[in-house]
mmCIF file of C-alpha atoms in Angstrom:
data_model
loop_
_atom_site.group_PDB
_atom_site.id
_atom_site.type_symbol
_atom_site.label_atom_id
_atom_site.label_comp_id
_atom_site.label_asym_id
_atom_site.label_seq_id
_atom_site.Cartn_x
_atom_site.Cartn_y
_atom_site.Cartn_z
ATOM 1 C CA UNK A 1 12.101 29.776 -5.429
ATOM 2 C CA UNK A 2 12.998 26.152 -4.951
ATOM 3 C CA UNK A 3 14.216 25.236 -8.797
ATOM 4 C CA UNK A 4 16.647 27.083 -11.043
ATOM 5 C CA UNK A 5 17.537 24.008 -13.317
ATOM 6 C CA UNK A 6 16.527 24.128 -16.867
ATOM 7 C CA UNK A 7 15.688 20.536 -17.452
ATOM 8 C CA UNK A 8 12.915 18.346 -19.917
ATOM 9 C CA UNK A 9 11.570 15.277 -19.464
ATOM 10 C CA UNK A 10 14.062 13.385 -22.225
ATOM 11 C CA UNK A 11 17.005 14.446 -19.667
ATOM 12 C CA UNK A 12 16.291 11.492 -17.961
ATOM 13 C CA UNK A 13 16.163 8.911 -20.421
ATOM 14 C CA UNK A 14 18.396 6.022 -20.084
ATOM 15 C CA UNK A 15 17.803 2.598 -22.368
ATOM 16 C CA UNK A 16 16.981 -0.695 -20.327
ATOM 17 C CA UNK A 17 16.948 -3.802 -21.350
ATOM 18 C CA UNK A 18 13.900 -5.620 -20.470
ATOM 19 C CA UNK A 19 15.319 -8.604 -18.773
ATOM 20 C CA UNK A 20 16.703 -6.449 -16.458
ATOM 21 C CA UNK A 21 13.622 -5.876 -14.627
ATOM 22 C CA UNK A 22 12.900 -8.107 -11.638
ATOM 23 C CA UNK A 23 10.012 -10.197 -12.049
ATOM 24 C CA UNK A 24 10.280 -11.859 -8.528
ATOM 25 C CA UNK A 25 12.142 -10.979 -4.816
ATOM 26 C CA UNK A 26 15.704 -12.549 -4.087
ATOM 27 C CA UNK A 27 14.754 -15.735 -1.130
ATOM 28 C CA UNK A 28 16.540 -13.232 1.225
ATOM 29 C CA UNK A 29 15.907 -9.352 1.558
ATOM 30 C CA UNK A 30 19.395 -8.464 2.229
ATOM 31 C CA UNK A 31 21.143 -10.221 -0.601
ATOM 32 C CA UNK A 32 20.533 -7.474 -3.477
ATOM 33 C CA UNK A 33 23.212 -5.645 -4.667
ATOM 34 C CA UNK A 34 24.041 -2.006 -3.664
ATOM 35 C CA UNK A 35 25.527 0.455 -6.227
ATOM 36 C CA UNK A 36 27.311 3.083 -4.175
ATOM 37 C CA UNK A 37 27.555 7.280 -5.679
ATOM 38 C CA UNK A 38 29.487 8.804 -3.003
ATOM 39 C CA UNK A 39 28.978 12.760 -4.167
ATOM 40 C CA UNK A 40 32.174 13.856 -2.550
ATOM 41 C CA UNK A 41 34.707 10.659 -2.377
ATOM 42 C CA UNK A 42 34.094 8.800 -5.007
ATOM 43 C CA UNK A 43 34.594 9.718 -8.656
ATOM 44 C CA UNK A 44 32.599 6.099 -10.294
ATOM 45 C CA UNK A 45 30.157 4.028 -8.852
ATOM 46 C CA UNK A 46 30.933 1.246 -6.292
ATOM 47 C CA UNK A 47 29.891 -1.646 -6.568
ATOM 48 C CA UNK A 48 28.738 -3.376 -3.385
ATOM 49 C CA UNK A 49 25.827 -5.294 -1.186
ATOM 50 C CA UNK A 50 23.169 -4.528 0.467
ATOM 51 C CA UNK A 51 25.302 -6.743 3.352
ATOM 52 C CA UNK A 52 28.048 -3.979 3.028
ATOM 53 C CA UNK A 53 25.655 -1.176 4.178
ATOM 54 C CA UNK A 54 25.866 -0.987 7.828
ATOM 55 C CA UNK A 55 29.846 -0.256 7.198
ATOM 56 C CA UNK A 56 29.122 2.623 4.896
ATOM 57 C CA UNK A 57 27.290 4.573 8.085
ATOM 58 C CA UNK A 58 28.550 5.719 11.155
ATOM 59 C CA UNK A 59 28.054 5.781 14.653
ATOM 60 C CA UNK A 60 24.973 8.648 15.142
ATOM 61 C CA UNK A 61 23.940 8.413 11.884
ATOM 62 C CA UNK A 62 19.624 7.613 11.430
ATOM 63 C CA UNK A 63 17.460 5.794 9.173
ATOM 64 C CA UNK A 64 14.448 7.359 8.339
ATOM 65 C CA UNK A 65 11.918 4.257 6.998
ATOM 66 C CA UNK A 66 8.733 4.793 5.190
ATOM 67 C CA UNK A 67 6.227 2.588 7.804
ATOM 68 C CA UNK A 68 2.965 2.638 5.442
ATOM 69 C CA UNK A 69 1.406 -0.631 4.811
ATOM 70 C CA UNK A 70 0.289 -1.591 1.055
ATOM 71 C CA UNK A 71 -3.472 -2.643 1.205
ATOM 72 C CA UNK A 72 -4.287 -5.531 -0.934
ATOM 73 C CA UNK A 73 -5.522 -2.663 -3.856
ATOM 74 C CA UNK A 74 -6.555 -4.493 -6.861
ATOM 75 C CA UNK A 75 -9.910 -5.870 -7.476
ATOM 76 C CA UNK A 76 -11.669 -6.961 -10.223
ATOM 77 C CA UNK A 77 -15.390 -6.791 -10.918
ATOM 78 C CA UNK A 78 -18.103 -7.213 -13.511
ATOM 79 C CA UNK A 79 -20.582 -4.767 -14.759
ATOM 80 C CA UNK A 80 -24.373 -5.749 -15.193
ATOM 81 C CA UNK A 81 -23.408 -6.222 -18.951
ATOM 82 C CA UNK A 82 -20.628 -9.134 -18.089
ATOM 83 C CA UNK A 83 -17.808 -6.691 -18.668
ATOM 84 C CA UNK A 84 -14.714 -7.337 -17.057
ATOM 85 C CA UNK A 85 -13.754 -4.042 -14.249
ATOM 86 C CA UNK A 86 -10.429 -3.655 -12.476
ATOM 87 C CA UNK A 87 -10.706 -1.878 -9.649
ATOM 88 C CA UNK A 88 -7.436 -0.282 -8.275
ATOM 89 C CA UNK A 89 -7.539 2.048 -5.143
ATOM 90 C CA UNK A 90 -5.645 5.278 -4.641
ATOM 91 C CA UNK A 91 -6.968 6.060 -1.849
ATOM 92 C CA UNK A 92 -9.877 6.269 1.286
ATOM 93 C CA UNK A 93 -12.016 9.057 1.262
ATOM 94 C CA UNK A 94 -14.293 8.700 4.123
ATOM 95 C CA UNK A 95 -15.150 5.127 5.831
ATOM 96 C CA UNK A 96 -17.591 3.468 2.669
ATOM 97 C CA UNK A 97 -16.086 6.039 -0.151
ATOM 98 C CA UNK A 98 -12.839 6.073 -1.692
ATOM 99 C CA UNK A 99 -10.860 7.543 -4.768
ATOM 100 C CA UNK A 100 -9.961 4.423 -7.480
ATOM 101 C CA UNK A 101 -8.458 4.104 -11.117
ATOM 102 C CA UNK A 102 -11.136 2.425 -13.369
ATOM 103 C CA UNK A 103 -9.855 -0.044 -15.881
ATOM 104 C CA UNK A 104 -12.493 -1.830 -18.408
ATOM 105 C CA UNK A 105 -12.763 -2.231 -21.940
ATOM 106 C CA UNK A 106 -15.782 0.342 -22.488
ATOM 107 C CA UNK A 107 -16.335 3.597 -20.996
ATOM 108 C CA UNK A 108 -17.237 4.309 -17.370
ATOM 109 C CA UNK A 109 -20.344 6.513 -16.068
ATOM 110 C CA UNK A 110 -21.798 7.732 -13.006
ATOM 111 C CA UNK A 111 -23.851 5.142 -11.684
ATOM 112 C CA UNK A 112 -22.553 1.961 -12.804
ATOM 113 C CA UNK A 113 -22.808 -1.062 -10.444
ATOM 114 C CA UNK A 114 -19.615 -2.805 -9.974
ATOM 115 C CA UNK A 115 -20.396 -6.490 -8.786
ATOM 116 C CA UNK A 116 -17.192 -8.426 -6.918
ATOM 117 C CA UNK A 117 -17.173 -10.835 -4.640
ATOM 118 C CA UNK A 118 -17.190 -8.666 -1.609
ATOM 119 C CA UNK A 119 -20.179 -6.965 -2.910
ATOM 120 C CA UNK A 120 -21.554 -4.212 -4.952
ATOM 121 C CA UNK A 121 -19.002 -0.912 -5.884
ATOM 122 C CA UNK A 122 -21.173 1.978 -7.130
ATOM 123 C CA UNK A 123 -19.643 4.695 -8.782
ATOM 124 C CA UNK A 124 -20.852 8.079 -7.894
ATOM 125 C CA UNK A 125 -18.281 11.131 -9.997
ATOM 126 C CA UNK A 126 -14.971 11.378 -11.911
ATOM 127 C CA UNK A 127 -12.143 13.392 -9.986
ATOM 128 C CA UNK A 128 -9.693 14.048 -12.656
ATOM 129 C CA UNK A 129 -8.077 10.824 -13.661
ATOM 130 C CA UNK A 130 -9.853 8.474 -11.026
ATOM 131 C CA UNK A 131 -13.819 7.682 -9.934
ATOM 132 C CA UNK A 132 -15.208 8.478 -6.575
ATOM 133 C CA UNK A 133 -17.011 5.163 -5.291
ATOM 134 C CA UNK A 134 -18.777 3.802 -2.830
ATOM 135 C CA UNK A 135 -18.096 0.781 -1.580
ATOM 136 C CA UNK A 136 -20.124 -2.193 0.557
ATOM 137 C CA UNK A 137 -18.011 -1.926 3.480
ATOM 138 C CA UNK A 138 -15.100 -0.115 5.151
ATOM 139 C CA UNK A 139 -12.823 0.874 2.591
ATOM 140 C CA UNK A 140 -9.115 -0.631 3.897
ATOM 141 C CA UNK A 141 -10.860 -3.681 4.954
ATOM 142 C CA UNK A 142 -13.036 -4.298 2.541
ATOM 143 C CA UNK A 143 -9.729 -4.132 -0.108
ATOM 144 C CA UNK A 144 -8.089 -6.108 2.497
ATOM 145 C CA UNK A 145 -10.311 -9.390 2.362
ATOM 146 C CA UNK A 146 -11.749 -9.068 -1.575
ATOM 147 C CA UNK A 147 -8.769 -7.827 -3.264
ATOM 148 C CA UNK A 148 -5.114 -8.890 -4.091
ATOM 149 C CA UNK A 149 -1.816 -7.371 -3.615
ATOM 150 C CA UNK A 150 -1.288 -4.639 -6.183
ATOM 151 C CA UNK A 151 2.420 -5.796 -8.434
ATOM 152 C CA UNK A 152 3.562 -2.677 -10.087
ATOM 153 C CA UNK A 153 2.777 -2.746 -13.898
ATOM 154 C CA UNK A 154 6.110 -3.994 -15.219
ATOM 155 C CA UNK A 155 5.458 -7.142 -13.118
ATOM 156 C CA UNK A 156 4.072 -9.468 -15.793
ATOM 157 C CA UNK A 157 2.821 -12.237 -13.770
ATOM 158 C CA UNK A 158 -0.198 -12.429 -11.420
ATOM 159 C CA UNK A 159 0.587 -11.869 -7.421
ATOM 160 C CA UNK A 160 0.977 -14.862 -5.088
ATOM 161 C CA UNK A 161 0.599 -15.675 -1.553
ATOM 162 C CA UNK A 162 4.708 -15.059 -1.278
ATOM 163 C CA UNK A 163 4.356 -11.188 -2.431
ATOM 164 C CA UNK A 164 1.857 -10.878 0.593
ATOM 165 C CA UNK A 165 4.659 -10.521 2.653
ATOM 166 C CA UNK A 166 7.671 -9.774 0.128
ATOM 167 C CA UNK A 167 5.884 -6.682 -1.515
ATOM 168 C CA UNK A 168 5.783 -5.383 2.130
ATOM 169 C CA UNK A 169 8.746 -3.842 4.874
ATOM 170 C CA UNK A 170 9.133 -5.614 7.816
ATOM 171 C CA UNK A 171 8.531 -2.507 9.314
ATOM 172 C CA UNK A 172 5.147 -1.999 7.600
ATOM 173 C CA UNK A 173 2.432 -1.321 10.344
ATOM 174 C CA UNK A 174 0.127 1.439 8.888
ATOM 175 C CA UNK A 175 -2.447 0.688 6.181
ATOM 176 C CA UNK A 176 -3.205 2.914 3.143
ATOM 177 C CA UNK A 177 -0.517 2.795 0.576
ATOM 178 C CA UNK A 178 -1.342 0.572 -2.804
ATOM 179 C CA UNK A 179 2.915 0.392 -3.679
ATOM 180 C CA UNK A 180 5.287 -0.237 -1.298
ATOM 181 C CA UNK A 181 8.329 1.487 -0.276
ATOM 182 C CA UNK A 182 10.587 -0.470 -2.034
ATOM 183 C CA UNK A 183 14.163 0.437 -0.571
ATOM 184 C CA UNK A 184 12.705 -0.936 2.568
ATOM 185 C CA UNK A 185 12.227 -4.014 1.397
ATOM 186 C CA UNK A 186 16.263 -4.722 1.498
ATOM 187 C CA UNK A 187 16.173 -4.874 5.134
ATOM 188 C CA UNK A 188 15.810 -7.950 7.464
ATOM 189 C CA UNK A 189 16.152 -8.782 11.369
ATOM 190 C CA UNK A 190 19.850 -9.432 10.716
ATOM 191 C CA UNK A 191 20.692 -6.388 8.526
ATOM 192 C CA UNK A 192 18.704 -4.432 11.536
ATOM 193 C CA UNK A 193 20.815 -5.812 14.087
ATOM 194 C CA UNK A 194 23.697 -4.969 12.444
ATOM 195 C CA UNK A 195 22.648 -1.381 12.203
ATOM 196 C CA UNK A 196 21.902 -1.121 15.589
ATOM 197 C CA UNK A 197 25.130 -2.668 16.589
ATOM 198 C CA UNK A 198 26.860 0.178 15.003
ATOM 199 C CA UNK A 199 25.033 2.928 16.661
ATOM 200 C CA UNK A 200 23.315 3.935 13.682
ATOM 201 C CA UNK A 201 19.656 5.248 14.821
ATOM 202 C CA UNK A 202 16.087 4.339 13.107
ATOM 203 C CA UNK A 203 13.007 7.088 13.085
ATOM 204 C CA UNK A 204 9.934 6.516 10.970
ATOM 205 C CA UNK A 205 7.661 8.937 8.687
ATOM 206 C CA UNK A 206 4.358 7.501 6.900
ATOM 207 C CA UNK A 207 3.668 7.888 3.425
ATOM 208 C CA UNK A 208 0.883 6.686 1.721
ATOM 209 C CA UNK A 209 2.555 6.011 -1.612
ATOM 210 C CA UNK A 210 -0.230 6.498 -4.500
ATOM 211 C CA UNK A 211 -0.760 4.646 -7.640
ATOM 212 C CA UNK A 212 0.205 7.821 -9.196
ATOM 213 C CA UNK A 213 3.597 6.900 -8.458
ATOM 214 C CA UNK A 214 3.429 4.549 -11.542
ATOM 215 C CA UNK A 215 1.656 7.342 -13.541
ATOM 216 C CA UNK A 216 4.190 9.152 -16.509
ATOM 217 C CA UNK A 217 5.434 12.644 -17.187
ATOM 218 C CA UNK A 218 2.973 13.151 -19.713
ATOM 219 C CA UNK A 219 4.919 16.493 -20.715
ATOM 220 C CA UNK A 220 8.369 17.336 -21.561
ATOM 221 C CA UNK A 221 8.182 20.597 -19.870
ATOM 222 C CA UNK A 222 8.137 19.584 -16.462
ATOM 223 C CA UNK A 223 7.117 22.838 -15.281
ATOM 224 C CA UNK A 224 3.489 21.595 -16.403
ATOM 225 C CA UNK A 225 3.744 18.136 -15.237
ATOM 226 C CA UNK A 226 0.788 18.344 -11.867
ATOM 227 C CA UNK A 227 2.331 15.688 -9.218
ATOM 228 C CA UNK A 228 0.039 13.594 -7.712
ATOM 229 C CA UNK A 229 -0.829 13.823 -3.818
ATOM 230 C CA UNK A 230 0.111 11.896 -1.348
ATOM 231 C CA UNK A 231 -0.565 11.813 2.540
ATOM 232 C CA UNK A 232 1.988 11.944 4.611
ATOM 233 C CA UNK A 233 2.796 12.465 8.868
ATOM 234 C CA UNK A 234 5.684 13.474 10.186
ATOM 235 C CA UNK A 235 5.940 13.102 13.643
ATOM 236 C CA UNK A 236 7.543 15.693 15.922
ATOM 237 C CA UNK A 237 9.379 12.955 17.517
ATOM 238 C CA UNK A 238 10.976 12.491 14.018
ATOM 239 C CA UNK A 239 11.540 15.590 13.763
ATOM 240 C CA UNK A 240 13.268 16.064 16.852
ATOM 241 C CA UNK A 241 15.482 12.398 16.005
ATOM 242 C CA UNK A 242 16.718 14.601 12.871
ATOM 243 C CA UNK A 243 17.633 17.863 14.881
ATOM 244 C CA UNK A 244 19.556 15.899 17.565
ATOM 245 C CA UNK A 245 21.326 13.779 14.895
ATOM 246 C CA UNK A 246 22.264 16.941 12.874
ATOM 247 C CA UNK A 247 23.215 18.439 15.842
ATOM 248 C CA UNK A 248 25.768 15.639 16.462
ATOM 249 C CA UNK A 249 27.204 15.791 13.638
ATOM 250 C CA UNK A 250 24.929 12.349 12.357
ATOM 251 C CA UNK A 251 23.843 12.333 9.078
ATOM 252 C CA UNK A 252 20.294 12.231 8.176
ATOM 253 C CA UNK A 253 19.635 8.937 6.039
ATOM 254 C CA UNK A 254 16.452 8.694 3.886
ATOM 255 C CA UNK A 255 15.260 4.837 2.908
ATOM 256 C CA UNK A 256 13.645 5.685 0.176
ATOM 257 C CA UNK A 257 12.328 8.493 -2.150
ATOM 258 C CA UNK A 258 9.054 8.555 -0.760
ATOM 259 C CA UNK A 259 10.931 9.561 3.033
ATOM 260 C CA UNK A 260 12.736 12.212 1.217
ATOM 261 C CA UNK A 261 9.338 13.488 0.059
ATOM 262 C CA UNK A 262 8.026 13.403 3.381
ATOM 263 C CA UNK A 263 11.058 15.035 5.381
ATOM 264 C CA UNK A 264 11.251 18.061 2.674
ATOM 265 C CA UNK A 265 7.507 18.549 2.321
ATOM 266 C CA UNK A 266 7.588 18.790 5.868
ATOM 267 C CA UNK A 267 10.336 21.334 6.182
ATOM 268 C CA UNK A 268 8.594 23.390 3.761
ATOM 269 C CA UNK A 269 5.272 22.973 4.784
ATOM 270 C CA UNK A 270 5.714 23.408 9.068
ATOM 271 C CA UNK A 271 5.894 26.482 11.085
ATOM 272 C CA UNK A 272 8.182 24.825 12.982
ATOM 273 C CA UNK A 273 10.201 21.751 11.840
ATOM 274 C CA UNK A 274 10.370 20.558 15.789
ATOM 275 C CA UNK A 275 6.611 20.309 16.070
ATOM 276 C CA UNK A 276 6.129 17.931 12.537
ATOM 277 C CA UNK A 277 3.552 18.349 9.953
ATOM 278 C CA UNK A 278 1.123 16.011 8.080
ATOM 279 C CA UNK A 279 -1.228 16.740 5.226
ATOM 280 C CA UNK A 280 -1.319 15.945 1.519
ATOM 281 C CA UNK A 281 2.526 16.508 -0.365
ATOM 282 C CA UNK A 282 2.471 17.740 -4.565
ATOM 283 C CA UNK A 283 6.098 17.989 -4.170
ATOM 284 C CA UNK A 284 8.091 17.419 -7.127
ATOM 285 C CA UNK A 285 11.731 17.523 -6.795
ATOM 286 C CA UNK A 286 13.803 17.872 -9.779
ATOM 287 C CA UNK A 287 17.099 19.350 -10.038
ATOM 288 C CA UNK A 288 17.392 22.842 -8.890
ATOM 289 C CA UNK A 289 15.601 21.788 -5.312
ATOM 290 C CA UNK A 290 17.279 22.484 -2.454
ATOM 291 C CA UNK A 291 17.323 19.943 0.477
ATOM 292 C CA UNK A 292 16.923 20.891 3.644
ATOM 293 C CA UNK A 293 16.712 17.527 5.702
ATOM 294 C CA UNK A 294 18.231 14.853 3.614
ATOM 295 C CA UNK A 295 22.069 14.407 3.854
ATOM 296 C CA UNK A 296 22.071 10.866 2.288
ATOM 297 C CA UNK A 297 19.324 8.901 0.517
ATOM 298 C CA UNK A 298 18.911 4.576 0.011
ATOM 299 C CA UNK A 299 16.791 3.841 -2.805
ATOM 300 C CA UNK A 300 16.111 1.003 -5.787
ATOM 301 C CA UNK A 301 16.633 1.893 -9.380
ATOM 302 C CA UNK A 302 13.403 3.945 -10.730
ATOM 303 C CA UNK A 303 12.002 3.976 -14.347
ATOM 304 C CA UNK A 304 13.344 6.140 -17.498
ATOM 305 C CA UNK A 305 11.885 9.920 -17.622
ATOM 306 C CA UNK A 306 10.014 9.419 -14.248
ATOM 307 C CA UNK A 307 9.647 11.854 -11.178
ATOM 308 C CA UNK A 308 11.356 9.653 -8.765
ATOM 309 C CA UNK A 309 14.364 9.355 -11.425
ATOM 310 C CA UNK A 310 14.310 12.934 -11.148
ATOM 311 C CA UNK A 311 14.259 12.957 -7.720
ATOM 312 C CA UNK A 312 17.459 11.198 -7.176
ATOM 313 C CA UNK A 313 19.272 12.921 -9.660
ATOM 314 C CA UNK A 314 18.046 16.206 -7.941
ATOM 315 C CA UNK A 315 19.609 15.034 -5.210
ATOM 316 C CA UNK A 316 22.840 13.380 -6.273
ATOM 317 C CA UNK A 317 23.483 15.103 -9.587
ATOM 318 C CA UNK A 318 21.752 14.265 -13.461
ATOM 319 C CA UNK A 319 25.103 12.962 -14.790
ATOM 320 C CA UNK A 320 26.610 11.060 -12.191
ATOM 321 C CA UNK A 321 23.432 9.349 -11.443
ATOM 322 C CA UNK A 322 22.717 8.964 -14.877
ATOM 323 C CA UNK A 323 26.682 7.372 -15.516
ATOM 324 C CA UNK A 324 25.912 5.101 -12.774
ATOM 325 C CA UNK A 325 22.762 3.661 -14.066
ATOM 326 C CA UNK A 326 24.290 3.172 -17.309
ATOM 327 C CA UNK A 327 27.034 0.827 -14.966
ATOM 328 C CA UNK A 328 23.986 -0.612 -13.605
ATOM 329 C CA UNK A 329 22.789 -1.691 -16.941
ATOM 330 C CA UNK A 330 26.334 -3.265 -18.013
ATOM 331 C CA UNK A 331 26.969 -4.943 -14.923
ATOM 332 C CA UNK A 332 23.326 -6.361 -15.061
ATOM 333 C CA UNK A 333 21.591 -5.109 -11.912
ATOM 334 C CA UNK A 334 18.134 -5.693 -11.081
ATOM 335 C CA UNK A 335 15.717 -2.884 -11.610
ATOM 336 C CA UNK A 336 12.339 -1.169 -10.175
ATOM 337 C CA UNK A 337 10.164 -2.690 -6.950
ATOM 338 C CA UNK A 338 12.135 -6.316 -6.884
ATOM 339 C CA UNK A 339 15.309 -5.280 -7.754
ATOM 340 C CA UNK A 340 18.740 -3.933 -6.308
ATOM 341 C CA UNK A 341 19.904 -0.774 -4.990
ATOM 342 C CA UNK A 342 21.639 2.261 -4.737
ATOM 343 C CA UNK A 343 23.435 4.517 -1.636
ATOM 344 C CA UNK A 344 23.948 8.496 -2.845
ATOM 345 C CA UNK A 345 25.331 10.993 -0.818
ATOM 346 C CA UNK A 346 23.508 14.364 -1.606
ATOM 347 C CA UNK A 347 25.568 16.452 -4.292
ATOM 348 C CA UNK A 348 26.877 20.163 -3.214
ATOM 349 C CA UNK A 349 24.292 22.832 -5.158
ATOM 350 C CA UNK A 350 25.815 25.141 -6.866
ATOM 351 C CA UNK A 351 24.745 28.765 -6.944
#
């Protein structure tokens, strides 16, 4: 069994005030701030920069960065009414089909004729939550030229040319995910040098993140909350970067929640963690999981209730996580995609 803790959805509520939640990037990636919950050393939250980070690794230490690529994933189109359609995509299904969320003010059936600019989008069945379609041209291209970058919901302003490349890691190099990684986004050339400089190592996974990454726990038993799928690949010359680290004594360093995903899906779901693994991940971690790969974990603040909330406090423990992001709030951090960020070391499990 991988949970034990008896925990509900309201667990993880925390208020936020509204002007707290970054609306636009900083005009450099490194500037953000960096709350620091060392598990084992530290009784209160530090506060820091993202600047300070290379000093809180060591020598043999690794990075593990999410290299995915967000796909320009929102597109709007008219029916043969005039009603307005946005088009969002979750993901390619085959080269001309693909799974999308449907957003318009009337229902949606099988059949309708979706007219954008790039061409006609027919829908053929519901899946669920989301429409199978078929589309006039490659899938990842055709989003690429006809649509426009996909700002998480609690963005209220329409994307610009600047998001193009700020709502996107410098390491970003393989297309499919409609959100990005966002604790990636802290890093530039500079911060990377620095890092490298130290001796501190850099391995990549790829995770397509989903838009069901924005979607909300629905129920407050989170034993029947269904987690949406991902795709992930895990190399096996990740894999063997990890080993040899942890072998060394180095600590294994996730950037991000959706890396943590991918390391422990992968230890769970490969014969041998050596070789790698790649398929689609439902893992939900709450607290209770036991990690397997991830010794310390960089990631931006996440929304009240949600499953990556839960994540990190699986990780790093409900209250002290929780007690820091109420610090967060009264010192007036930045929150979600855009915003600031925090370094946790991985709490010891009892039991």
């Amino acid at each position: 069994m991988q949970y034990h803790a008896r925990v509900r959805r309201h667990d993880f509520a925390y208020d936020l005030p509204p002007q707290l939640i970054a609306q636009t990037p900083l005009a450099e990636r490194s500037a953000s701030r960096l709350l620091v919950v060392d598990a084992d050393n530290e009784p209160n939250a530090r506060d820091c920069g993202m600047r300070d980070f290379p000093g809180l690794l060591r020598p043999g230490d690794l990075l593990v960065f999410n290299d995915t690529k967000v796909v320009a994933a929102r597109l709007i189109g008219t029916k043969p009414s005039g009603g307005r359609v946005e088009i969002f995509l979750e993901r390619m299904l085959s080269p001309h089909e693909a799974l999308v969320q449907l957003r318009a003010s009337k229902p949606i059936r099988d059949g309708l004729e979706v007219a954008t600019a790039g061409g006609t989008v027919r829908v053929l069945a519901r899946e669920d939550d989301l429409w199978q379609v078929e589309l006039p041209g490659p899938a990842l291209d055709f989003f690429e030229r006809w649509g426009e970058v996909p700002l998480p919901p609690y963005i209220h302003r329409a994307a610009d040319e600047n998001d193009r490349e700020r709502y996107q890691s410098i390491f970003a190099r393989e297309r499919g995910a409609v959100a990005a990684p966002t604790a990636s986004l802290h890093f530039d050339s500079k911060l990377i040098s620095e890092l490298e400089s130290r001796g501190v190592g850099r391995s990549f996974i790829t995770l397509h993140v989903g838009a069901g990454t924005f979607q909300p726990v629905r129920s407050d038993d989170l034993a029947s909350h269904t987690m949406h799928a991902e795709r992930v690949s895990v190399s096996a010359a990740t894999c063997e970067s990890i080993q040899r680290t942890h072998a060394s004594g180095g600590r294994v360093v996730a950037v991000g929640t959706t890396v943590v995903r991918a390391l422990e899906s992968t230890a769970i779901g490969s014969k041998e963690f050596s070789s790698g693994w790649s398929g689609e991940t439902r893992l939900f971690i709450r607290p209770g999981f036991r990690f397997q790969v991830t010794d310390a974990l960089l990631t931006n603040f996440h929304l009240p209730e949600s499953t990556l909330l839960m994540l990190v406090c699986a990780f790093a423990g409900t209250e002290r996580v929780l007690a820091a992001y109420r610090h967060a709030v009264q010192a007036r951090y930045r929150f979600f995609s855009y915003g600031d960020a925090m370094f946790l070391t991985r709490a010891r499990l009892e039991g």
